Coordinates of C-alpha atoms in Angstrom, one line a residue:
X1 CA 72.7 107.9 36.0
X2 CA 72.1 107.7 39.7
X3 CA 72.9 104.6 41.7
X4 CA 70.1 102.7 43.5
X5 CA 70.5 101.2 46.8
X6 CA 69.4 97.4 47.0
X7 CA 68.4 96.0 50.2
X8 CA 67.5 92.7 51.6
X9 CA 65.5 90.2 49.2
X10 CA 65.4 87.4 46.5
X11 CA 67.9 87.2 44.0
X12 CA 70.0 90.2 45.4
X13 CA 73.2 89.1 43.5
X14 CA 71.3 89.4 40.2
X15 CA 69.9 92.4 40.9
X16 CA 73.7 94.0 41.6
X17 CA 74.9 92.6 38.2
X18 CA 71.9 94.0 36.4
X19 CA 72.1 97.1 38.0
X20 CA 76.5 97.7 37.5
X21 CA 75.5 96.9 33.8
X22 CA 73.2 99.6 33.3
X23 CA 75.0 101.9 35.6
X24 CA 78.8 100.9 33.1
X25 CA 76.8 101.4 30.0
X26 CA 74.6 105.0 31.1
X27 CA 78.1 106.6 32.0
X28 CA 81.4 105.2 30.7
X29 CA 82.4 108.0 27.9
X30 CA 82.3 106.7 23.7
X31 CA 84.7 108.7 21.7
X32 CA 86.5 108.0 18.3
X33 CA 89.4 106.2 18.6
X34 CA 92.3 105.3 15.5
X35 CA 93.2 101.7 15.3
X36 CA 95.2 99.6 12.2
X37 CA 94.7 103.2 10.2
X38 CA 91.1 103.4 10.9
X39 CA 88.9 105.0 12.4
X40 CA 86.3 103.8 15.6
X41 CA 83.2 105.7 16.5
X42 CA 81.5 105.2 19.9
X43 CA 84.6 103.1 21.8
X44 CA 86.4 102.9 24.1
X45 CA 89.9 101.6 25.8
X46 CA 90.8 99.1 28.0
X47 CA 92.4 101.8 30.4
X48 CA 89.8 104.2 30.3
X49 CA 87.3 101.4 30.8
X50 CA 88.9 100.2 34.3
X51 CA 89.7 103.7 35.4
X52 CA 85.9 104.5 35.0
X53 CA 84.1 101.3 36.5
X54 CA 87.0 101.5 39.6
X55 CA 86.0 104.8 40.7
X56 CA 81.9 103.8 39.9
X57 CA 82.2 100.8 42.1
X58 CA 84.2 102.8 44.5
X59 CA 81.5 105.2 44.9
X60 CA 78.5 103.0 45.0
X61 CA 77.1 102.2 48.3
X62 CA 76.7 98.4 47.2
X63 CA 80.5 97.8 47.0
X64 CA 82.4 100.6 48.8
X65 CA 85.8 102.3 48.9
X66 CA 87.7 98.6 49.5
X67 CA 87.5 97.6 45.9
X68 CA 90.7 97.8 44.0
X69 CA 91.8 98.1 40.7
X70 CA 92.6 94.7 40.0
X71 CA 88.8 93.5 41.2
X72 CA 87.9 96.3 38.6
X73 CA 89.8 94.4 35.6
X74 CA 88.9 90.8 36.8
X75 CA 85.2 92.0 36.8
X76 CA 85.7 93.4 33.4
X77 CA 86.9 90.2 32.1
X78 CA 83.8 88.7 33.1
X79 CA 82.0 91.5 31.3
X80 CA 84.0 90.4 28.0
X81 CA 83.2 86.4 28.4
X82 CA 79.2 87.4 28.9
X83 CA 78.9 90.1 26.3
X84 CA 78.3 92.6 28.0
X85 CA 81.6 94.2 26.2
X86 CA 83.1 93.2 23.1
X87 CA 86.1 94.1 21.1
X88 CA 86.0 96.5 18.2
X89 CA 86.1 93.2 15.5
X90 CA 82.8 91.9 17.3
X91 CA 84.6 89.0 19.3
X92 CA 84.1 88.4 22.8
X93 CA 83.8 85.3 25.0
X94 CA 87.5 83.6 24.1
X95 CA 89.3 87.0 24.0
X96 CA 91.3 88.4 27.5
X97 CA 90.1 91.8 28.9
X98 CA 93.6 94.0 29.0
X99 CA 94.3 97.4 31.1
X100 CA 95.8 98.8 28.3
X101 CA 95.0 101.0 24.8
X102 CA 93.2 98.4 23.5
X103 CA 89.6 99.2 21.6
X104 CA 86.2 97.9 23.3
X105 CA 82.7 98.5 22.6
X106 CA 79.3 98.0 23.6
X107 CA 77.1 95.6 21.4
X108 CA 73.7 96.4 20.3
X109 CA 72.0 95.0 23.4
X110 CA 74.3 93.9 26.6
X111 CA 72.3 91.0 27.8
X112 CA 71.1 91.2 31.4
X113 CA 70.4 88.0 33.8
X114 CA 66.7 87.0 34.1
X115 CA 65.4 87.2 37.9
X116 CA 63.5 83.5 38.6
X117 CA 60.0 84.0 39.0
X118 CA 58.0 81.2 41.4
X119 CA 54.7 81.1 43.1
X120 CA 54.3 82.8 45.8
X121 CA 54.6 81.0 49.3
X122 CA 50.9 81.8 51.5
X123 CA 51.6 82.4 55.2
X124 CA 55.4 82.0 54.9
X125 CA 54.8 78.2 54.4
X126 CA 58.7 78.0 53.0
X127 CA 59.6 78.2 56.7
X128 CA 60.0 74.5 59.0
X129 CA 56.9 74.3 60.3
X130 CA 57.0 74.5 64.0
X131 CA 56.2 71.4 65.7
X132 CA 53.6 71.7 69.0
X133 CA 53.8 68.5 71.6
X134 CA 50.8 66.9 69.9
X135 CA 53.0 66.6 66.4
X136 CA 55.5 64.8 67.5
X137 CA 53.8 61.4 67.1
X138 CA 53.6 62.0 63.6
X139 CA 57.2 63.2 63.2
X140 CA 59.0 59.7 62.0
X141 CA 61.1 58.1 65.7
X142 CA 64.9 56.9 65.4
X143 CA 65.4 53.6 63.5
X144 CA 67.1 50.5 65.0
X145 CA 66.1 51.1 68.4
X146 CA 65.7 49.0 70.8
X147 CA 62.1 48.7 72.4
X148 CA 62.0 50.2 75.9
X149 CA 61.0 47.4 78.7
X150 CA 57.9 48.8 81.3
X151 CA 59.5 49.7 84.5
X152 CA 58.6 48.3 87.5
X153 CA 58.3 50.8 90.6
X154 CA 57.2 50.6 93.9
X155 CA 55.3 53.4 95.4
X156 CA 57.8 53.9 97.8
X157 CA 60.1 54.9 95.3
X158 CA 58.2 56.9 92.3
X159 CA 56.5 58.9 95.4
X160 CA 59.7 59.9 96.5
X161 CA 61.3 60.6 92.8
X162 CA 58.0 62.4 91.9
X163 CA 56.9 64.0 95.4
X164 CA 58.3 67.1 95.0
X165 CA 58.1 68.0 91.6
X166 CA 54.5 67.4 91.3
X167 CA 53.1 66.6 94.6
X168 CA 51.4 64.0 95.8
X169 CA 49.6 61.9 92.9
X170 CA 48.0 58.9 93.3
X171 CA 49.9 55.5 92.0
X172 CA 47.5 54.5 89.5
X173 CA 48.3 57.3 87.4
X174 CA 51.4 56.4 86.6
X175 CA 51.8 56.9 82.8
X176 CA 55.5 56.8 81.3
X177 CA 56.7 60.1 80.4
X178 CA 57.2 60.9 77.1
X179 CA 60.6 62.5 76.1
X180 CA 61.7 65.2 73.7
X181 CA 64.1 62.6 71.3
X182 CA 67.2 64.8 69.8
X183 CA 65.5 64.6 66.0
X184 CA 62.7 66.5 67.5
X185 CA 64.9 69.4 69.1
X186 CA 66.8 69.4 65.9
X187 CA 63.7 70.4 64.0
X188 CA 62.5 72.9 66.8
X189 CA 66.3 74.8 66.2
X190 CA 65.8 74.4 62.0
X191 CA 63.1 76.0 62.9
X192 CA 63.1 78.8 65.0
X193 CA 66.5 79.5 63.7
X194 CA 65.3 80.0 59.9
X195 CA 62.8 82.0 61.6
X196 CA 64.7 84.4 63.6
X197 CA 66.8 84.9 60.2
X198 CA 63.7 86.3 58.4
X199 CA 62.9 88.4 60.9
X200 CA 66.5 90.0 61.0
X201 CA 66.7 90.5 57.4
X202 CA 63.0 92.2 57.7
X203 CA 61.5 90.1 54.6
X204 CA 57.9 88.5 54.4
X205 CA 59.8 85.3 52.9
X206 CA 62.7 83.4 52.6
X207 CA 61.5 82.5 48.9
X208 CA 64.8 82.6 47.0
X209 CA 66.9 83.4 49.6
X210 CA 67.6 80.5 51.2
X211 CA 66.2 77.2 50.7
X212 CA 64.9 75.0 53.9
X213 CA 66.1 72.0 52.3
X214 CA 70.1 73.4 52.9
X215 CA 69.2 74.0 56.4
X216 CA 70.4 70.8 58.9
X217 CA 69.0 71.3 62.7
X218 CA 71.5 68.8 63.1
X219 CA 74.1 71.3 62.2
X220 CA 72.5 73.9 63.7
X221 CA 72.3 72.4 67.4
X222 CA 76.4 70.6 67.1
X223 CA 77.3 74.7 66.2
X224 CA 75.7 75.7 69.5
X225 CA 76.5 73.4 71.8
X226 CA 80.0 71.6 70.4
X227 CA 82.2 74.1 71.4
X228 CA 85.5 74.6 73.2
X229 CA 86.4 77.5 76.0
X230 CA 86.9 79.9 73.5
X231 CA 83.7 79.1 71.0
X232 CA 85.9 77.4 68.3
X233 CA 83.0 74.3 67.2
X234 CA 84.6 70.6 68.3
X235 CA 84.4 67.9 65.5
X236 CA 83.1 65.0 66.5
X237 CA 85.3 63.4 63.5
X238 CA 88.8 64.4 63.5
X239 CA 89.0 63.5 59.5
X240 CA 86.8 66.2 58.8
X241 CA 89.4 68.5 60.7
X242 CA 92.4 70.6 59.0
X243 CA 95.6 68.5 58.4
X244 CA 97.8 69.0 61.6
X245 CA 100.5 70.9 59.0
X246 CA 97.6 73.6 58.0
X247 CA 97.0 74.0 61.7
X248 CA 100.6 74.5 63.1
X249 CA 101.4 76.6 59.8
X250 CA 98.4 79.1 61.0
X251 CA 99.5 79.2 64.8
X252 CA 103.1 79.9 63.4
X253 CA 101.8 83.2 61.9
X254 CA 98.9 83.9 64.4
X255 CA 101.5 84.0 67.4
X256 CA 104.5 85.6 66.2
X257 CA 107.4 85.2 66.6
X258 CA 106.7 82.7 69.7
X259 CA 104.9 80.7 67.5
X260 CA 107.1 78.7 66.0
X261 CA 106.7 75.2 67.7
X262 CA 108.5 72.6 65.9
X263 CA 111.3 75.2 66.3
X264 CA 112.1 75.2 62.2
X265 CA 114.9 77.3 61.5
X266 CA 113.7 80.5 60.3
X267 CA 115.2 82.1 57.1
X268 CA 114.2 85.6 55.1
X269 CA 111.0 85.3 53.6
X270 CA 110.0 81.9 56.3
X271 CA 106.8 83.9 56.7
X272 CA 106.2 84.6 53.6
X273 CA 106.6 80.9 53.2
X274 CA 104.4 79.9 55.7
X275 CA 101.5 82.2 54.4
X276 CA 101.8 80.2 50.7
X277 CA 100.9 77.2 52.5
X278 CA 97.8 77.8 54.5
X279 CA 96.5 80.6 51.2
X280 CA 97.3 76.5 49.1
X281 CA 95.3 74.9 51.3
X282 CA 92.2 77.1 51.7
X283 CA 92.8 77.5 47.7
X284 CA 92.1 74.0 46.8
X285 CA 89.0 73.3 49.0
X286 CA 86.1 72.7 46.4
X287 CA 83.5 75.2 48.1
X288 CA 84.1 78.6 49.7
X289 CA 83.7 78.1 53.5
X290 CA 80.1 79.9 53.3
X291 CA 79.2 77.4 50.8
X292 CA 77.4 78.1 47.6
X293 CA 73.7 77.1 48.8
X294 CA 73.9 80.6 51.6
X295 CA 75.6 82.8 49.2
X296 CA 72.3 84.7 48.7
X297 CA 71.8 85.3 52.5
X298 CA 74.8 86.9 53.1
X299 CA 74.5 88.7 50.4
X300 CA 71.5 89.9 51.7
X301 CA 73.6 90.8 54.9
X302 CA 75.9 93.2 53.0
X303 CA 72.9 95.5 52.7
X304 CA 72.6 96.0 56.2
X305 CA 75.9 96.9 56.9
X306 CA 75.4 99.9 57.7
X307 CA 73.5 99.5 60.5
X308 CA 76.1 97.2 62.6
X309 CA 74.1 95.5 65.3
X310 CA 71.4 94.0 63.3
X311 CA 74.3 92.9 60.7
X312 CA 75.9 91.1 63.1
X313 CA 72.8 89.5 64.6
X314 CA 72.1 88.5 60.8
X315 CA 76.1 87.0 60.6
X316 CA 75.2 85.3 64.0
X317 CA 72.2 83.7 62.9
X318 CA 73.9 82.9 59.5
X319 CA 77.3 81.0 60.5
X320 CA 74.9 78.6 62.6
X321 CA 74.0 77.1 59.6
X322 CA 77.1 76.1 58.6
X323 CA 78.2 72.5 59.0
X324 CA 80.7 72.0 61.6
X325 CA 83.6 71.9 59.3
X326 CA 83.2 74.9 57.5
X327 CA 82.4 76.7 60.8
X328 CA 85.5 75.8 62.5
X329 CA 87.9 76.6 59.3
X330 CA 86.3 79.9 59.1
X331 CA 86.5 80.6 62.8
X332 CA 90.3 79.7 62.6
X333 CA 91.1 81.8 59.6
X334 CA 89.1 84.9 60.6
X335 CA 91.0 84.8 63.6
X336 CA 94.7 84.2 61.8
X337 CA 93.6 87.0 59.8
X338 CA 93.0 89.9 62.7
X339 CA 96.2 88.5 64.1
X340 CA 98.3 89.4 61.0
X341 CA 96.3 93.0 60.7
X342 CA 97.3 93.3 64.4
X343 CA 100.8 92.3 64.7
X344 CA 103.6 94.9 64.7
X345 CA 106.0 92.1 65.4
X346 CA 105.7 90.7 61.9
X347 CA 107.5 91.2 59.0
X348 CA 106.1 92.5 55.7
X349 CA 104.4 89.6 54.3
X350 CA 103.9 91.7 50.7
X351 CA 106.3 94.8 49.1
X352 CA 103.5 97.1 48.7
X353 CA 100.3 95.5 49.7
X354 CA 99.0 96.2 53.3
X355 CA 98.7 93.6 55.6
X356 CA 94.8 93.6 55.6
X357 CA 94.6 94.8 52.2
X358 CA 97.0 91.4 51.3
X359 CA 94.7 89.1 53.9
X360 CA 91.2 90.2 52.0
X361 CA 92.7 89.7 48.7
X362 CA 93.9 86.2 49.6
X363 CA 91.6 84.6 51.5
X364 CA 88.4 86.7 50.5
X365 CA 87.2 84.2 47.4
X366 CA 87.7 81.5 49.9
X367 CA 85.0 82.8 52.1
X368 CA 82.2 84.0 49.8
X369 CA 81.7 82.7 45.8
X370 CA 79.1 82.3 43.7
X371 CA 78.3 78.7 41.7
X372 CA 77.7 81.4 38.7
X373 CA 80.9 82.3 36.9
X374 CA 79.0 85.7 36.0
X375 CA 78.7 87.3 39.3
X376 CA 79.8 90.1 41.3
X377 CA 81.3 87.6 44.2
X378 CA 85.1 89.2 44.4
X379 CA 83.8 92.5 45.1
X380 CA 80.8 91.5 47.5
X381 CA 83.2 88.9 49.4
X382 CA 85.7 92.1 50.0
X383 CA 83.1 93.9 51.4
X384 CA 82.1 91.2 53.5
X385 CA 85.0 89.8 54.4
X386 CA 86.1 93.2 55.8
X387 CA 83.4 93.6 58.1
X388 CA 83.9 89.8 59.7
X389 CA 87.7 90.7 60.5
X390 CA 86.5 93.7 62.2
X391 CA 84.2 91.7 64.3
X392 CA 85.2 88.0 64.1
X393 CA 84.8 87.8 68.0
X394 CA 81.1 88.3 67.7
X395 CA 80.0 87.3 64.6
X396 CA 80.4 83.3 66.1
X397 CA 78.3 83.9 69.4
X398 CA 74.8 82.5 69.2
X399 CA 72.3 85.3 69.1
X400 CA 71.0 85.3 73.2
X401 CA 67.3 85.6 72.0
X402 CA 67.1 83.0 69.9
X403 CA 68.1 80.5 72.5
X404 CA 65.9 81.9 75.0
X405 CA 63.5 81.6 72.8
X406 CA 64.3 77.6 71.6
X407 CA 64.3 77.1 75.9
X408 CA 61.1 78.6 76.6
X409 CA 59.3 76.4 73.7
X410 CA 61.1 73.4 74.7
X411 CA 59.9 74.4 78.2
X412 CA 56.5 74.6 77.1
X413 CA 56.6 71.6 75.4
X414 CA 57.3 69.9 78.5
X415 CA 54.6 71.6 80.8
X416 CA 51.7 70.8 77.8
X417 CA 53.0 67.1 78.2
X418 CA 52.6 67.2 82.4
X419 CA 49.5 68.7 81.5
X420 CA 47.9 66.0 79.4
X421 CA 48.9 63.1 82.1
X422 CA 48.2 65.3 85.5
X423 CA 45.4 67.7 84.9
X424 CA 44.8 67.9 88.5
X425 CA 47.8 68.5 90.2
X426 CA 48.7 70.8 87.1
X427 CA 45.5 72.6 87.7
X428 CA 46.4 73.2 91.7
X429 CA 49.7 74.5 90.6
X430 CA 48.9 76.2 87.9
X431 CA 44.9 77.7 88.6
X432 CA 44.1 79.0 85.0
X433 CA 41.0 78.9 82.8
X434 CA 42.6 76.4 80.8
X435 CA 43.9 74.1 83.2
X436 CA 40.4 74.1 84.5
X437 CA 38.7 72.8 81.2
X438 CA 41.3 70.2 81.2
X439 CA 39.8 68.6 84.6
X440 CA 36.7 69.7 84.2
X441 CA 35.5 69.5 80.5
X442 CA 32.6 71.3 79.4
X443 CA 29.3 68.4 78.8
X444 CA 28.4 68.4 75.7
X445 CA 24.1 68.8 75.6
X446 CA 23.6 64.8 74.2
X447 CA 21.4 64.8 71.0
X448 CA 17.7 63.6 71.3
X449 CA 16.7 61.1 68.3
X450 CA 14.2 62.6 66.3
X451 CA 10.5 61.6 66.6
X452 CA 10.5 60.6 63.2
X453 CA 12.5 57.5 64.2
X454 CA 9.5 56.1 66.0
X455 CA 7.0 56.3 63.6
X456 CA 9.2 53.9 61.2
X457 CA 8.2 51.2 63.9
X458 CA 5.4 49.1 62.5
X459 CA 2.1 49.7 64.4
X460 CA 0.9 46.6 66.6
X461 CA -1.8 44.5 64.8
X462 CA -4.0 42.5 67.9
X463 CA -5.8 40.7 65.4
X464 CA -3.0 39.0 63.1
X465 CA -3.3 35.2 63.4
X466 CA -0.2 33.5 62.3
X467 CA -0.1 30.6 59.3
X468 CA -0.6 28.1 62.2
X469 CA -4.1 29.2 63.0
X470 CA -5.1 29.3 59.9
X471 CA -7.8 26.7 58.0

C-alpha cells in the first residue's frame, strides 16, 4: 500500500493519523504465533510491530528519516490506548505497549478520527476584513480618554507648519486631521498578516486551519517592532520573562566554556547538570511554545518543506502570531540549541545520543503538541523542530513584503484622508481622473415633478359665493 503525500489544508493532523492507520494495518505482516500453549492466528509481536512502523515512518515523506525508534514505540502506545491495536485477550486502553515478544492484534474495525465538516466560508469571509479610511468611524475608539480641546492657531503659524507639505491653502479650511489610533493599525497587521499566511500556504481558506479569533494584531505589531539589536522580542512586563536562573543556566551552555558568569565551580557532569535545569523548566510550562490554537498551521508548514524558501516565509509569517512571551522563549531556545549542535568545546552532554539528536528529543514536545492525546505530534514536532535549528536566524525576521505592503496601505490611508479635506490642492498635486471628480463632482440632472401633480390642484370656481353672501 503506497503512501500518499498530504499537503497544505484543514485538519492536516487528522488526515496523517488516518492515513499511518491504514498504511500500519495494509502492510505490517499477521502470522501464527504460540502463546500459554496455544495457538494465535493473524498476530503479531510487540518487536516485529515497532521494527515495521519505524522503517514505514522512516520512509514516508510526511515524517522522514529523523524518527527514531523510541517515537515508534511511544506512537504505538497511543495506538493501544485508541484501539487501534489490542492485545491477543481483547484488552486495550489500560494495558502498556512493550518492544518485546508480546502478542497484538488488530480488532475487527480500527477506528479512524472523523474530519469536522462546516459551511463553507463565501469570498474567504473567515479572513479580518480589511478596513478602508471611511471604516474607521465605525471601528469602536479607545475608552477613558480624554476629549481633545480645539486648537487655537494663527495663520502665521499653521501656514508655516502646513506650507510645504501641501501648499498654500486658504485658513478657513482648516479641518483637524484625523489620525490612524494604534487599535486601528493593529487590525490592518491582523489583517494583512492572516492574509499573507493564506497566500503562502496556497489555500482558498483558512477554514480549519487557523481561527481569526486566536489571532491578536496587538501581538502581531509588539513582535515586529519590540525588538532588541539582535531581533530577540522586548517584554514590556518583565514577569512574563524567564526566571533570571533559566536565563543564566542557558548562556552557561550557549557560550561555553566562557560562559560561566557567576563563576560556579564546575564538576564532571556540571553540564549535564545545567541542561536538566533549563529541559525542567521548558518541561513544566502548561502549553508548548507554538501553543495549541496554531498547531494546525504549522503543521500545514511541514508539508512544504521541501521547498525551503516559501517554508520559511510560511515560519516567518507564523511566529508573528505568537504572543510576546512565547516568541522570545522560543527565540532563546532555538538559539541554545544550534549553539550545542555547534560547539566542539563542549562535553558529551549524552553516552550515545548525538548532540542534535539529544536537543530534538528534549526540547521538541516543548515546541509543537497537540491538545489531542491521539496525535502524531512527537514525530511532526521532530520534523519540525529540525528544520527551525537549521534556520533559526531566519525563521524570526519579518517577511519584507508583508511590511511593505502594511506601509503602502497605511500610506494610502493617509493620502484618501488629505484627499477628503483638500480636494484642490490634492488635485494640483496629484492631476488624476479621480481627484478631478472629487473638486468637480458630476451634476446630477434634477427630477421634474410630474404633471400629474398639478391636476390634483382644485380648479378655480369664479362664481362660489361664501356662507356670508348668502340669504
Amino acid at each position: 500500500m503506497e503512501a500518499t503525500v498530504i499537503g497544505p489544508g484543514p485538519y492536516r493532523a487528522t488526515k496523517l493519523w488516518n492515513e499511518t492507520i491504514k498504511l500500519f494495518r495494509g502492510g505490517m505482516s499477521l502470522r501464527r504465533h504460540w502463546a500459554h500453549f496455544r495457538y494465535y492466528d493473524c498476530s503479531f509481536t510487540g518487536s516485529e510491530a515497532v521494527d515495521y512502523l519505524h522503517e514505514l515512518l522512516r520512509q514516508n515523506y510526511n515524517f522522514g528519516p529523523e524518527v527514531t525508534r523510541y517515537q515508534t514505540l511511544q506512537l504505538l502506545r497511543k495506538f493501544l490506548k485508541a484501539h487501534v491495536i489490542e492485545d491477543i485477550k481483547g484488552r486495550h486502553g489500560t494495558e502498556d505497549f512493550e518492544d518485546n515478544g508480546n502478542l497484538y492484534r488488530f480488532p475487527t474495525l480500527s477506528p479512524l478520527k472523523s474530519i469536522p465538516t462546516r459551511p463553507l466560508m463565501r469570498d474567504s469571509s473567515d479572513l479580518p476584513r480589511l478596513i478602508r479610511w471611511d471604516d474607521y468611524e465605525e471601528l469602536p475608539q479607545q475608552e477613558n480618554t480624554a476629549p481633545l480641546k480645539s486648537a487655537v492657531m494663527t495663520s502665521d503659524l499653521w501656514n508655516k507648519r502646513h506650507s510645504v507639505a501641501i501648499g498654500d491653502v486658504h485658513e478657513c479650511k482648516l479641518i483637524r486631521r484625523k489620525e490612524i489610533s494604534s487599535k486601528q493599525v493593529d487590525h490592518i497587521w491582523k489583517s494583512m498578516t492572516a492574509a499573507h499566511l493564506q497566500r503562502v500556504l496556497g489555500l482558498k481558506t483558512l477554514d480549519g486551519v487557523l481561527n481569526p479569533m486566536h489571532v491578536n494584531g496587538k501581538h502581531i505589531v509588539h513582535n515586529v517592532f519590540s525588538v532588541n539589536k539582535t531581533g530577540i522580542v522586548v517584554l514590556e512586563n518583565k514577569a512574563d520573562d524567564m526566571p533570571y536562573w533559566v536565563v543564566s543556566a542557558m548562556k552557561c551552555l550557549a557560550n561555553w566554556p566562557n560562559g560561566n558568569e557567576a563563576k560556579q565551580p564546575v564538576y564532571p557532569g556540571f553540564e549535564r547538570d545545567v541542561l536538566k535545569t533549563v529541559a525542567d523548566y521548558f518541561h513544566r510550562l502548561k502549553e508548548p511554545l507554538l501553543t495549541f490554537h496554531l498547531y494546525e498551521v504549522f503543521v500545514n508548514i511541514l508539508s512544504l518543506l521541501h521547498e525551503q524558501e516559501v517554508a520559511t516565509e510560511a515560519l516567518q509569517v507564523s511566529c508573528l502570531l505568537l504572543p510576546p512571551p512565547n516568541r522570545r522563549r522560543l527565540q532563546l531556545l532555538l538559539r541554545l540549541m544550534a549553539r550545542v549542535c555547534q560547539n566542539p568545546h563542549l562535553p558529551p552532554l549524552n553516552d550515545t545520543i548525538a548532540p542534535r539528536t539529544l536537543m530534538v528529543q528534549m526540547f521538541a514536545h516543548c515546541i509543537l503538541g497537540s491538545a489531542d492525546d491521539m496525535d502524531l505530534d512527537e514525530l511532526l514536532a521532530t520534523k519540525l523542530v529540525t528544520f527551525m535549528i537549521e534556520h533559526h536566524n531566519t525563521i524570526f525576521q519579518v517577511p519584507t513584503k508583508l511590511r511593505c505592503q502594511v506601509d503602502e496601505h497605511l500610506s494610502h490611508l493617509k493620502r484618501a484622508q488629505f484627499q477628503k479635506s483638500y480636494p484642490e490642492v490634492y488635485h494640483n498635486r496629484f492631476p488624476t481622473e479621480e481627484s478631478k471628480a472629487a473638486v468637480i463632482p458630476e451634476k446630477t440632472p434634477r427630477l421634474k415633478p410630474h404633471l400629474m401633480f398639478f391636476n390634483l390642484k382644485k380648479p378655480f370656481q369664479p362664481f362660489q359665493r361664501s356662507w356670508s353672501f348668502r340669504a
